[in-house]
Short mmCIF file of C-alpha atoms in Angstrom, two decimals:
data_model
loop_
_atom_site.label_atom_id
_atom_site.label_comp_id
_atom_site.label_asym_id
_atom_site.label_seq_id
_atom_site.Cartn_x
_atom_site.Cartn_y
_atom_site.Cartn_z
CA MET D 14 5.22 23.92 22.92
CA GLY D 15 6.18 25.61 26.16
CA ILE D 16 3.96 28.11 27.98
CA SER D 17 5.66 30.89 29.85
CA ILE D 18 4.34 31.66 33.32
CA THR D 19 4.47 35.34 32.42
CA ASP D 20 2.12 34.79 29.49
CA PRO D 21 -1.06 36.85 30.05
CA PHE D 22 -3.13 33.83 28.98
CA TYR D 23 -1.09 31.31 30.95
CA GLU D 24 -4.07 29.74 32.70
CA GLU D 25 -6.24 29.53 29.58
CA LYS D 26 -3.41 27.98 27.63
CA GLN D 27 -2.76 25.41 30.35
CA ILE D 28 -6.41 24.36 30.27
CA ALA D 29 -6.33 24.17 26.48
CA MET D 30 -3.10 22.14 26.46
CA ASN D 31 -4.52 19.70 29.01
CA ALA D 32 -7.54 19.27 26.77
CA LEU D 33 -5.36 18.70 23.72
CA TYR D 34 -3.74 15.72 25.47
CA ARG D 35 -7.03 13.95 24.77
CA VAL D 36 -6.55 14.18 21.00
CA VAL D 37 -4.72 11.08 19.84
CA ASP D 38 -3.05 10.46 16.49
CA PRO D 39 -4.92 7.31 15.37
CA GLU D 40 -1.89 5.92 13.54
CA LEU D 41 0.69 6.41 16.28
CA PHE D 42 -1.62 6.11 19.34
CA VAL D 43 0.12 9.05 20.95
CA ASN D 44 -1.53 12.35 21.81
CA ILE D 45 -0.76 15.35 19.62
CA VAL D 46 0.87 17.34 22.45
CA ASP D 47 3.45 14.68 23.19
CA LEU D 48 4.00 14.24 19.46
CA GLY D 49 4.92 17.93 19.29
CA LEU D 50 2.32 18.69 16.64
CA VAL D 51 0.94 21.73 18.48
CA TYR D 52 3.02 24.82 17.71
CA GLY D 53 1.00 27.57 19.31
CA LEU D 54 -2.18 28.75 21.03
CA ASP D 55 -3.49 32.27 20.67
CA PHE D 56 -6.16 33.70 22.96
CA ALA D 57 -5.61 37.32 21.90
CA ARG D 58 -8.89 37.53 20.02
CA GLU D 59 -11.92 37.76 22.25
CA LYS D 60 -14.18 35.21 20.57
CA THR D 61 -11.64 32.93 18.94
CA ILE D 62 -8.94 30.51 20.00
CA GLU D 63 -6.34 30.07 17.30
CA VAL D 64 -4.43 26.78 17.33
CA THR D 65 -1.34 26.63 15.16
CA MET D 66 -0.28 23.08 14.52
CA THR D 67 1.19 20.70 11.99
CA LEU D 68 0.78 17.06 10.95
CA SER D 69 3.45 14.39 10.74
CA THR D 70 2.76 14.04 6.99
CA PRO D 71 1.25 16.52 4.54
CA TYR D 72 -2.08 15.26 3.21
CA CYS D 73 -2.21 12.73 6.04
CA PRO D 74 -5.54 10.90 5.59
CA MET D 75 -6.01 11.25 9.35
CA GLY D 76 -5.46 15.02 9.22
CA GLU D 77 -9.13 15.90 9.29
CA ALA D 78 -9.76 13.52 12.19
CA ILE D 79 -7.00 15.20 14.19
CA THR D 80 -8.16 18.77 13.51
CA THR D 81 -11.74 17.73 14.32
CA GLY D 82 -10.45 16.28 17.58
CA VAL D 83 -8.78 19.60 18.42
CA ARG D 84 -12.05 21.47 17.82
CA ASN D 85 -14.01 18.90 19.84
CA VAL D 86 -11.89 19.06 22.99
CA LEU D 87 -11.47 22.83 22.97
CA SER D 88 -15.20 23.34 22.41
CA VAL D 89 -15.83 21.45 25.64
CA GLU D 90 -13.50 23.72 27.64
CA TYR D 91 -14.47 26.92 25.83
CA PRO D 92 -18.00 26.42 24.51
CA THR D 93 -18.56 30.09 23.66
CA LYS D 94 -15.40 30.48 21.58
CA GLU D 95 -14.78 29.68 17.97
CA ILE D 96 -11.87 27.32 17.38
CA ASP D 97 -9.64 28.24 14.47
CA VAL D 98 -7.19 25.45 13.61
CA ARG D 99 -4.37 26.58 11.34
CA ILE D 100 -2.22 23.90 9.78
CA VAL D 101 1.32 24.95 8.89
CA TRP D 102 4.18 23.00 7.31
CA GLU D 103 6.92 25.37 8.49
CA PRO D 104 8.75 24.65 10.70
CA LYS D 105 8.68 21.11 9.42
CA TRP D 106 7.79 18.49 12.01
CA ASP D 107 10.34 15.82 12.81
CA HIS D 108 10.91 13.33 15.61
CA THR D 109 12.99 15.76 17.70
CA ARG D 110 9.70 17.44 18.59
CA ILE D 111 8.36 14.34 20.36
CA SER D 112 8.39 14.59 24.15
CA ASP D 113 10.04 11.97 26.37
CA GLU D 114 6.64 10.53 27.21
CA GLY D 115 5.77 10.35 23.50
CA LYS D 116 9.07 8.61 22.81
CA ARG D 117 8.39 6.09 25.53
CA GLN D 118 4.98 5.36 24.06
CA LEU D 119 6.52 4.88 20.64
CA GLY D 120 9.12 2.50 22.04
CA ILE D 121 12.00 4.92 21.46
CA ARG D 122 14.86 4.51 23.91
CA VAL D 123 15.22 7.67 25.98
CA GLU D 124 18.78 8.15 27.23
CA THR D 125 19.46 9.88 30.50
CA GLU D 126 21.75 12.52 28.96
CA SER D 127 19.60 15.60 28.53
CA PHE D 128 19.85 18.77 26.55
CA TYR D 129 17.73 21.84 26.21
CA SER D 130 15.10 21.59 23.54
CA PRO D 131 12.71 24.51 23.05
CA ALA D 132 10.51 22.32 20.84
CA SER D 133 9.69 19.81 23.55
CA SER D 134 6.09 19.92 24.64
CA GLY D 135 5.07 21.32 27.96
CA LYS D 136 8.31 20.41 29.64
CA THR D 137 11.49 22.44 29.40
CA TYR D 138 13.83 19.49 28.96
CA SER D 139 13.80 16.49 26.68
CA SER D 140 16.30 13.73 26.12
CA ARG D 141 18.45 12.78 23.21
CA ILE D 142 17.45 9.56 21.48
CA MET J 30 1.57 29.34 5.29
CA ALA J 31 -1.49 29.28 7.46
CA GLY J 32 -4.71 27.59 6.55
CA VAL J 33 -3.08 25.03 4.29
CA ASN J 34 -5.57 22.56 2.91
CA ILE J 35 -4.85 19.19 4.50
CA GLY J 36 -6.90 17.38 1.92
CA LYS J 37 -9.77 14.98 2.25
CA ALA J 38 -9.57 11.28 1.66
CA PRO J 39 -11.95 9.96 -1.03
CA GLY J 40 -15.23 8.62 0.37
CA ASN J 41 -15.51 5.06 1.60
CA ARG J 42 -17.99 4.27 -1.16
CA THR J 43 -15.10 4.73 -3.56
CA ILE J 44 -12.52 2.67 -1.71
CA LEU J 45 -14.22 -0.15 0.20
CA PRO J 46 -15.65 -2.06 -2.80
CA PHE J 47 -12.10 -2.66 -4.04
CA TYR J 48 -11.03 -4.24 -0.74
CA GLY J 49 -14.19 -6.34 -0.37
CA THR J 50 -14.14 -7.59 -3.96
CA GLY J 51 -10.38 -8.25 -3.81
CA ALA J 52 -10.90 -10.47 -0.76
CA ILE J 53 -13.62 -12.47 -2.56
CA PHE J 54 -11.38 -12.96 -5.59
CA PHE J 55 -8.56 -14.14 -3.30
CA LEU J 56 -10.92 -16.69 -1.77
CA LEU J 57 -11.95 -17.75 -5.27
CA LEU J 58 -8.29 -18.11 -6.25
CA THR J 59 -7.54 -20.43 -3.35
CA VAL J 60 -10.67 -22.50 -4.05
CA MET J 61 -9.52 -22.86 -7.67
CA LEU J 62 -6.14 -24.00 -6.36
CA LEU J 63 -7.82 -26.57 -4.14
CA LEU J 64 -10.15 -27.84 -6.88
CA SER J 65 -7.55 -28.03 -9.57
CA PRO J 66 -4.19 -28.91 -7.99
CA THR J 67 -3.11 -30.96 -11.00
CA THR J 68 -3.06 -27.74 -13.02
CA LEU J 69 0.17 -26.86 -11.28
CA LYS J 70 1.82 -29.99 -12.66
CA GLY J 71 1.30 -29.04 -16.27
CA ARG J 72 2.59 -26.33 -18.57
CA TYR J 73 1.82 -22.70 -17.85
CA PHE J 74 -0.35 -22.16 -20.94
CA GLN J 75 -3.43 -24.10 -19.93
CA PRO J 76 -6.97 -22.86 -19.27
CA HIS J 77 -7.24 -23.36 -15.51
CA LEU J 78 -3.81 -21.93 -14.82
CA LEU J 79 -4.51 -18.89 -17.00
CA ALA J 80 -7.76 -18.39 -15.08
CA MET J 81 -5.87 -18.61 -11.76
CA VAL J 82 -3.15 -16.20 -12.88
CA HIS J 83 -5.73 -13.63 -13.99
CA THR J 84 -7.68 -14.08 -10.76
CA ALA J 85 -4.48 -13.40 -8.85
CA ALA J 86 -3.26 -10.53 -11.03
CA LEU J 87 -6.55 -8.71 -11.70
CA GLY J 88 -9.22 -9.81 -9.24
CA TRP J 89 -6.89 -9.95 -6.26
CA GLY J 90 -3.69 -7.92 -6.81
CA THR J 91 -4.87 -5.11 -9.06
CA MET J 92 -8.25 -4.83 -7.32
CA VAL J 93 -6.80 -4.20 -3.84
CA ILE J 94 -3.96 -2.07 -5.21
CA PHE J 95 -6.45 0.16 -7.09
CA GLY J 96 -8.39 0.71 -3.85
CA ALA J 97 -5.28 1.39 -1.78
CA SER J 98 -3.86 3.68 -4.48
CA TYR J 99 -6.97 5.83 -4.64
CA GLN J 100 -6.64 6.32 -0.89
CA LEU J 101 -2.88 6.87 -0.94
CA LEU J 102 -2.40 8.91 -4.11
CA PRO J 103 -3.49 12.09 -2.30
CA VAL J 104 -0.99 11.36 0.49
CA ILE J 105 1.84 10.66 -1.93
CA CYS J 106 1.08 13.47 -4.36
CA GLU J 107 0.00 15.95 -1.69
CA ARG J 108 -3.21 16.91 -3.44
CA GLU J 109 -6.75 15.59 -3.58
CA LEU J 110 -7.68 12.67 -5.79
CA TYR J 111 -8.54 13.99 -9.25
CA SER J 112 -11.85 12.14 -9.56
CA SER J 113 -13.64 9.80 -7.16
CA TRP J 114 -16.27 9.20 -9.81
CA THR J 115 -13.64 7.93 -12.28
CA ALA J 116 -12.28 5.70 -9.51
CA MET J 117 -15.71 4.16 -8.96
CA LEU J 118 -16.12 3.68 -12.68
CA SER J 119 -12.78 1.86 -12.83
CA TYR J 120 -14.10 -0.51 -10.13
CA PHE J 121 -17.05 -1.57 -12.29
CA PHE J 122 -14.88 -2.07 -15.37
CA LEU J 123 -12.17 -3.95 -13.47
CA THR J 124 -14.63 -6.24 -11.67
CA SER J 125 -16.70 -7.08 -14.73
CA GLY J 126 -13.56 -7.44 -16.88
CA ALA J 127 -11.96 -9.79 -14.37
CA ILE J 128 -15.12 -11.95 -14.19
CA PHE J 129 -15.36 -12.18 -17.99
CA LEU J 130 -11.67 -13.03 -18.37
CA ILE J 131 -11.51 -15.58 -15.56
CA LEU J 132 -14.63 -17.33 -16.81
CA SER J 133 -13.45 -17.38 -20.42
CA PHE J 134 -10.03 -18.77 -19.44
CA TRP J 135 -11.46 -21.40 -17.08
CA LEU J 136 -13.85 -22.67 -19.76
CA PHE J 137 -11.40 -21.65 -22.47
CA ARG J 138 -14.00 -19.88 -24.57
CA THR J 139 -12.04 -17.66 -26.90
CA GLY J 140 -13.93 -14.94 -28.71
CA VAL J 141 -16.53 -12.47 -27.50
CA ILE J 142 -16.37 -13.15 -23.74
CA MET J 143 -12.58 -13.09 -23.60
CA ILE J 144 -12.26 -10.03 -25.85
CA THR J 145 -14.97 -8.20 -23.88
CA GLY J 146 -13.14 -9.01 -20.65
CA GLY J 147 -9.85 -7.73 -22.07
CA SER J 148 -11.52 -4.53 -23.31
CA LEU J 149 -13.12 -3.83 -19.93
CA ILE J 150 -9.77 -4.29 -18.19
CA LEU J 151 -8.15 -1.90 -20.67
CA ILE J 152 -10.82 0.74 -19.96
CA ALA J 153 -10.31 0.28 -16.19
CA SER J 154 -6.55 0.72 -16.57
CA LEU J 155 -7.01 3.86 -18.72
CA LEU J 156 -9.30 5.33 -16.06
CA TYR J 157 -6.70 4.54 -13.41
CA LEU J 158 -3.97 6.16 -15.50
CA LEU J 159 -6.11 9.28 -15.93
CA ASN J 160 -6.61 9.56 -12.16
CA ALA J 161 -2.94 8.87 -11.37
CA TRP J 162 -1.73 11.30 -14.05
CA LYS J 163 -4.07 14.11 -13.05
CA THR J 164 -3.47 13.59 -9.33
CA ALA J 165 0.30 13.29 -9.57
CA GLY J 166 0.43 16.32 -11.83
CA SER J 167 2.85 14.73 -14.28
CA CYS J 168 5.91 15.23 -12.05
CA LYS J 169 5.78 19.05 -12.09
CA LYS J 170 7.17 19.12 -8.58
CA TYR J 171 9.80 16.47 -9.11
CA SER J 172 9.44 13.45 -6.92
CA VAL J 173 10.63 10.02 -7.81
CA GLN J 174 7.55 8.51 -6.14
CA LYS J 175 5.31 10.36 -8.59
CA CYS J 176 7.40 9.07 -11.49
CA PHE J 177 7.07 5.49 -10.21
CA ILE J 178 3.31 5.86 -9.85
CA ILE J 179 2.78 7.31 -13.31
CA SER J 180 5.15 4.86 -15.00
CA SER J 181 3.45 1.92 -13.26
CA ALA J 182 0.06 3.14 -14.49
CA ILE J 183 1.44 3.43 -18.04
CA TRP J 184 2.84 -0.11 -17.78
CA LEU J 185 -0.60 -1.31 -16.66
CA VAL J 186 -2.13 0.18 -19.80
CA VAL J 187 0.62 -1.43 -21.93
CA THR J 188 -0.01 -4.79 -20.21
CA ALA J 189 -3.77 -4.56 -20.67
CA SER J 190 -3.39 -3.50 -24.34
CA VAL J 191 -1.08 -6.40 -25.16
CA GLY J 192 -3.38 -8.73 -23.22
CA LEU J 193 -6.34 -7.60 -25.30
CA LEU J 194 -4.39 -8.16 -28.52
CA LEU J 195 -3.50 -11.66 -27.30
CA ALA J 196 -7.17 -12.35 -26.53
CA VAL J 197 -8.13 -11.23 -30.04
CA ASN J 198 -5.27 -13.30 -31.48
CA LEU J 199 -6.58 -16.48 -29.85
CA ARG J 200 -9.84 -16.17 -31.79
CA TYR J 201 -8.71 -14.30 -34.90
CA PRO J 202 -4.98 -15.02 -35.32
CA PHE J 203 -3.11 -12.02 -36.69
CA ILE J 204 0.14 -11.84 -34.67
CA LYS J 205 2.99 -13.06 -36.85
CA GLY J 206 5.32 -13.94 -33.98
CA SER J 207 4.85 -16.65 -31.38
CA HIS J 208 1.80 -16.15 -29.17
CA LEU J 209 3.65 -17.64 -26.19
CA GLU J 210 6.64 -15.31 -26.62
CA ILE J 211 4.34 -12.27 -26.63
CA LEU J 212 2.61 -13.73 -23.59
CA LYS J 213 5.95 -13.60 -21.72
CA LEU J 214 6.34 -9.93 -22.63
CA HIS J 215 2.75 -9.26 -21.51
CA ALA J 216 3.39 -11.02 -18.18
CA HIS J 217 6.63 -9.16 -17.46
CA ALA J 218 5.20 -5.76 -18.41
CA GLY J 219 2.58 -6.50 -15.76
CA LEU J 220 4.98 -7.81 -13.13
CA ALA J 221 8.04 -5.58 -13.50
CA GLY J 222 6.13 -2.58 -14.87
CA TRP J 223 2.80 -2.40 -13.06
CA PHE J 224 3.25 -4.28 -9.78
CA LEU J 225 6.96 -3.73 -9.11
CA GLN J 226 7.02 -0.03 -9.91
CA LEU J 227 3.82 0.74 -8.07
CA ILE J 228 4.99 -1.13 -4.96
CA ALA J 229 8.41 0.57 -5.20
CA GLY J 230 6.88 4.04 -5.50
CA VAL J 231 4.25 3.64 -2.81
CA SER J 232 6.54 1.86 -0.33
CA THR J 233 9.18 4.59 -0.41
CA LYS J 234 6.54 7.04 0.78
CA LEU J 235 4.60 4.80 3.15
CA VAL J 236 7.40 2.93 4.93
CA PRO J 237 9.02 6.20 6.14
CA MET J 238 5.54 7.36 7.17
CA PHE J 239 4.68 4.20 9.11
CA LEU J 240 8.09 3.93 10.78
CA LEU J 241 8.66 7.68 11.16
CA GLY J 242 11.91 7.03 9.38
CA LYS J 243 13.94 8.89 6.81
CA SER J 244 16.80 8.48 4.40
CA ASP J 245 18.89 11.00 2.52
CA LYS J 246 19.68 8.44 -0.17
CA GLU J 247 17.04 9.71 -2.64
CA LYS J 248 19.60 9.28 -5.40
CA LEU J 249 19.21 5.52 -5.05
CA LEU J 250 15.53 5.82 -5.92
CA ARG J 251 16.29 7.76 -9.09
CA TRP J 252 18.74 5.01 -10.10
CA SER J 253 16.14 2.41 -9.19
CA PHE J 254 13.55 4.08 -11.42
CA LEU J 255 16.00 4.41 -14.31
CA LEU J 256 17.34 0.84 -14.07
CA GLN J 257 13.94 -0.82 -13.69
CA ASN J 258 12.50 0.99 -16.68
CA THR J 259 15.54 0.69 -18.92
CA GLY J 260 15.81 -3.04 -18.19
CA LEU J 261 12.12 -3.61 -18.85
CA VAL J 262 11.93 -1.53 -22.05
CA ALA J 263 15.04 -3.28 -23.41
CA PHE J 264 13.59 -6.70 -22.49
CA ILE J 265 10.31 -5.98 -24.25
CA LEU J 266 11.80 -4.43 -27.40
CA ASP J 267 14.50 -7.09 -27.78
CA GLY J 268 12.01 -9.83 -26.93
CA TYR J 269 9.50 -8.56 -29.49
CA PHE J 270 11.93 -8.10 -32.37
CA ASN J 271 14.44 -10.89 -31.66
CA GLY J 272 12.65 -13.29 -29.34
CA ILE J 273 13.69 -14.25 -25.80
CA THR J 274 17.45 -14.90 -25.81
CA TRP J 275 20.32 -15.11 -23.28
CA ARG J 276 20.25 -11.29 -23.25
CA VAL J 277 17.25 -11.60 -20.94
CA PHE J 278 19.83 -11.93 -18.13
CA LEU J 279 21.30 -8.52 -18.97
CA TYR J 280 17.89 -6.93 -18.67
CA GLU J 281 17.05 -8.95 -15.59
CA GLY J 282 20.35 -7.74 -14.09
CA MET J 283 19.32 -4.13 -14.67
CA VAL J 284 15.93 -4.64 -13.06
CA ILE J 285 17.52 -6.50 -10.12
CA ALA J 286 20.05 -3.67 -9.68
CA GLY J 287 17.10 -1.27 -9.60
CA VAL J 288 15.34 -3.43 -7.01
CA ILE J 289 18.50 -3.60 -4.88
CA ALA J 290 18.82 0.21 -4.98
CA TRP J 291 15.20 0.46 -3.81
CA LEU J 292 15.77 -2.10 -1.02
CA ILE J 293 18.93 -0.31 0.16
CA TYR J 294 16.85 2.85 0.44
CA LEU J 295 14.19 1.04 2.49
CA THR J 296 16.87 -0.52 4.70
CA ASP J 297 18.29 2.95 5.33
CA VAL J 298 14.82 4.19 6.31
CA TYR J 299 14.44 1.20 8.63
CA ARG J 300 17.79 1.94 10.29
CA ASN J 301 16.90 5.60 10.74
CA ARG J 302 13.41 5.03 12.05
CA VAL J 303 11.97 6.66 15.13
CA LYS J 304 9.21 4.13 15.76
CA LYS J 305 11.05 1.14 17.17
CA LYS J 306 7.98 -0.97 17.91
CA MET J 307 7.31 -2.82 14.67
CA ASP J 308 3.75 -3.54 13.70
CA PHE J 309 2.89 -7.16 13.16
CA GLN J 310 2.01 -6.43 9.55
CA MET J 311 5.60 -5.50 8.75
CA LYS J 312 6.46 -9.24 8.94
CA TYR J 313 4.55 -9.63 5.71
CA VAL J 314 6.77 -7.01 4.09
CA ALA J 315 9.82 -9.12 4.99
CA ILE J 316 8.23 -12.25 3.46
CA SER J 317 7.21 -10.28 0.40
CA ILE J 318 10.76 -9.06 -0.22
CA LEU J 319 12.18 -12.56 0.34
CA ALA J 320 9.69 -13.99 -2.15
CA LEU J 321 10.61 -11.33 -4.72
CA LEU J 322 14.33 -12.08 -4.36
CA THR J 323 13.63 -15.83 -4.58
CA SER J 324 11.69 -15.33 -7.80
CA PHE J 325 14.69 -13.47 -9.28
CA LEU J 326 16.94 -16.40 -8.39
CA LEU J 327 14.55 -18.74 -10.18
CA ILE J 328 14.73 -16.94 -13.54
CA PRO J 329 17.83 -18.85 -14.81
CA ALA J 330 16.07 -22.13 -13.93
CA VAL J 331 12.94 -20.98 -15.79
CA TYR J 332 15.04 -20.09 -18.84
CA TYR J 333 17.39 -23.07 -18.96
CA GLY J 334 15.37 -25.72 -17.13
CA ALA J 335 13.72 -28.31 -19.35
CA ASP J 336 11.23 -28.89 -16.54
CA HIS J 337 8.30 -26.49 -16.82
CA HIS J 338 7.69 -26.75 -13.07
CA TRP J 339 10.25 -23.99 -12.55
CA ALA J 340 7.95 -21.53 -14.30
CA ILE J 341 5.09 -22.55 -11.99
CA VAL J 342 7.26 -22.22 -8.86
CA TYR J 343 8.36 -18.80 -10.17
CA GLY J 344 4.71 -17.77 -10.57
CA VAL J 345 3.87 -19.02 -7.07
CA PHE J 346 6.61 -16.88 -5.52
CA VAL J 347 5.57 -13.85 -7.57
CA PHE J 348 1.79 -13.97 -7.12
CA LEU J 349 1.26 -15.84 -3.87
CA GLY J 350 4.55 -14.75 -2.31
CA TRP J 351 5.61 -11.26 -3.25
CA ILE J 352 2.28 -9.64 -4.26
CA SER J 353 -0.03 -11.53 -1.87
CA ALA J 354 2.22 -11.04 1.18
CA ILE J 355 2.35 -7.29 0.73
CA ILE J 356 -1.43 -7.12 0.31
CA LEU J 357 -2.21 -9.49 3.20
CA GLY J 358 -0.11 -7.35 5.51
CA MET J 359 -0.83 -3.86 4.25
CA THR J 360 -4.61 -4.36 4.09
CA PHE J 361 -4.70 -4.05 7.86
CA LYS J 362 -2.45 -1.00 7.80
CA THR J 363 -4.81 0.85 5.49
CA LEU J 364 -8.37 -0.54 5.57
CA PRO J 365 -9.07 0.01 9.32
CA PHE J 366 -7.95 3.63 8.98
CA ILE J 367 -10.23 4.19 6.01
CA VAL J 368 -13.25 2.80 7.90
CA TRP J 369 -12.30 4.52 11.18
CA ASN J 370 -11.99 7.85 9.39
CA GLU J 371 -15.63 7.69 8.35
CA ARG J 372 -17.12 6.17 11.51
CA TYR J 373 -15.16 8.01 14.22
CA LYS J 374 -13.48 11.05 12.66
CA ASN J 375 -16.03 13.48 14.08
CA MET J 376 -15.88 11.87 17.52
CA ASN J 377 -12.14 12.13 18.02
CA GLY J 378 -11.40 13.66 21.42
CA LYS J 379 -15.05 13.45 22.55
CA GLY J 380 -14.73 10.32 24.61
CA LYS J 381 -13.50 6.76 24.55
CA ILE J 382 -13.60 5.52 20.99
CA PRO J 383 -11.87 2.49 19.48
CA MET J 384 -8.66 3.12 17.57
CA PRO J 385 -8.28 1.85 13.97
CA LYS J 386 -6.16 -1.05 15.21
CA GLN J 387 -9.14 -2.26 17.25
CA LEU J 388 -11.46 -2.56 14.26
CA TYR J 389 -10.12 -5.94 13.16
CA LYS J 390 -9.61 -9.22 15.02
CA GLU J 391 -5.97 -9.41 15.94
CA ASN J 392 -6.08 -13.13 16.78
CA VAL J 393 -7.55 -13.87 13.34
CA LEU J 394 -4.72 -11.87 11.78
CA ASN J 395 -2.20 -13.90 13.80
CA TRP J 396 -3.72 -17.17 12.58
CA GLN J 397 -3.82 -15.83 9.05
CA PHE J 398 -0.07 -15.17 9.27
CA ARG J 399 0.69 -18.63 10.71
CA CYS J 400 -1.32 -20.34 7.97
CA TYR J 401 0.26 -18.18 5.28
CA ALA J 402 3.78 -18.88 6.56
CA MET J 403 2.97 -22.59 6.16
CA ALA J 404 1.00 -22.46 2.91
CA LEU J 405 3.57 -20.66 0.74
CA PRO J 406 6.62 -22.90 1.32
CA LEU J 407 4.44 -26.04 1.28
CA LEU J 408 2.97 -25.19 -2.11
CA ALA J 409 6.38 -24.33 -3.59
CA LEU J 410 7.83 -27.53 -2.14
CA GLY J 411 4.95 -29.65 -3.43
CA ILE J 412 5.34 -28.34 -6.97
CA PHE J 413 9.14 -28.51 -6.84
CA MET J 414 9.17 -32.10 -5.52
CA HIS J 415 6.23 -33.14 -7.74
CA ILE J 416 4.29 -34.37 -4.70
CA GLY J 417 0.56 -33.96 -5.33
CA THR J 418 -0.43 -34.66 -1.71
CA ILE J 419 1.60 -31.69 -0.46
CA VAL J 420 0.09 -29.46 -3.15
CA LYS J 421 -3.43 -30.57 -2.15
CA PHE J 422 -2.68 -30.11 1.55
CA SER J 423 -1.26 -26.65 0.92
CA GLY J 424 -4.44 -25.88 -1.06
CA ILE J 425 -6.49 -26.49 2.09
CA ILE J 426 -4.26 -24.15 4.07
CA TRP J 427 -4.50 -21.52 1.31
CA VAL J 428 -8.30 -21.63 1.57
CA MET J 429 -7.94 -21.13 5.33
CA VAL J 430 -5.67 -18.11 4.76
CA ALA J 431 -8.17 -16.57 2.33
CA ALA J 432 -11.17 -17.37 4.58
CA LEU J 433 -9.49 -15.75 7.61
CA TYR J 434 -8.48 -12.74 5.53
CA THR J 435 -11.95 -12.32 4.00
CA TYR J 436 -13.60 -12.65 7.40
CA ASN J 437 -11.35 -9.98 8.91
CA VAL J 438 -11.88 -7.66 5.93
CA ALA J 439 -15.66 -8.11 6.38
CA VAL J 440 -15.36 -7.38 10.11
CA VAL J 441 -13.67 -4.06 9.30
CA ILE J 442 -15.90 -3.06 6.40
CA PHE J 443 -19.14 -3.82 8.28
CA HIS J 444 -17.95 -2.38 11.57
CA LYS J 445 -20.78 -0.57 13.35
CA ARG J 446 -20.04 2.53 15.38
CA ARG J 447 -19.86 1.52 19.04
CA VAL J 448 -20.37 4.91 20.71
#
């Protein structure tokens, strides 16, 4: 998920994304941002932060642990706001959403040839596996 | 599609007893092996061997598989488990049934104890079928995995029903055909129906999940399902009406073709996996598949060989090779996550907490693997070469495998929250 510098909530979203790096998928040992599970953050509502995200597998037994983790870390940064985690299955998650750092942690070879990938997390560019 | 329910895993009270009890039965099985090594020299229809086989099939294999299935059915079927209460009930029936049956076979007391044991197992399998059927939704949204899971549960009920009839027949003979011939049908309904189809169905969902892999060869799985079931139904019907003949190889060929289709699918997933780092536990999967293929190769020797040792070696590769290897490995891919989910789920992201992989002793798991890799070939060799000393020695190593496994399972189950 990329955050545009022109976004009116750029700073808030950066803080939230940094916090979300602390939420780790217990099966893969990689944080959910680098896994590309976070699709969007919405600060438009005054009292609520809406996180749109997915899971690598529907009905993942670890799903509740991950969404709880999201609420936990965002509650620390924004204690007065309600955290609304919305799980979606479209667009479907696949490995092309994993960032280069995530790939490295998973032992996936990252080639130097790069291409533009809007799905890559935080960074504008990711590499072909 | 916002706000989709991600489902909740059944409570640990439902799942953990299966793992803990399964480990104890495995330990019991290896102790039986150590105490009664001469059993493996005789024919397969003898009290101690029947007790061992039912310890392996029910107390060990089915027990752990029930527990894992109740945890994984929601993942595979993408809906919550139909009834945790029914799952717990099935635990009590399976455990008590296994104890009754094992005891009655070991002492060879036909009659009430054996028939009660068989009845309890049948009730447990019916409860499992109910949960699988209701959770899988009888293949409304077509998925070959759901078909495998439901068909395996039906085969379990068939196996348990025939087993109960055989138990009754031992005390009150009523079956006109040969008891031993029906016993072969009972055994293969359990092996190729219950165990094989469940493992096939579950693995084609879990292996892609663990490896982050995929395959577009779904068609192979449909062929696998069709071939395995057609081969098995033909084997049982022909075997029942005409006895076991050379045609068994035709049916075996169909089942093997189904297994090969399934393995090609898994190989394709492995090739197209994202996660390159392989978990240690996946070594067990490799051993399990090798043991399964070895057991297939042994079938002609079992059929034509005058020496009954072939049947015992075949059983060793099936129960202690194929089924045990998959359980020994996959326990530590599932159990730590189940326990972690309860102990640490609400603390995720709050601070430094152990990951599921850190809930068990990795060095113990390594030693368990080393011992297992020695115990299996040694036992098979000892029986094949008719060398009692090797069988006895392998029995000691088997006890070590089971002790290490049980210890590690206990470490996970009784893990106390560290934060």
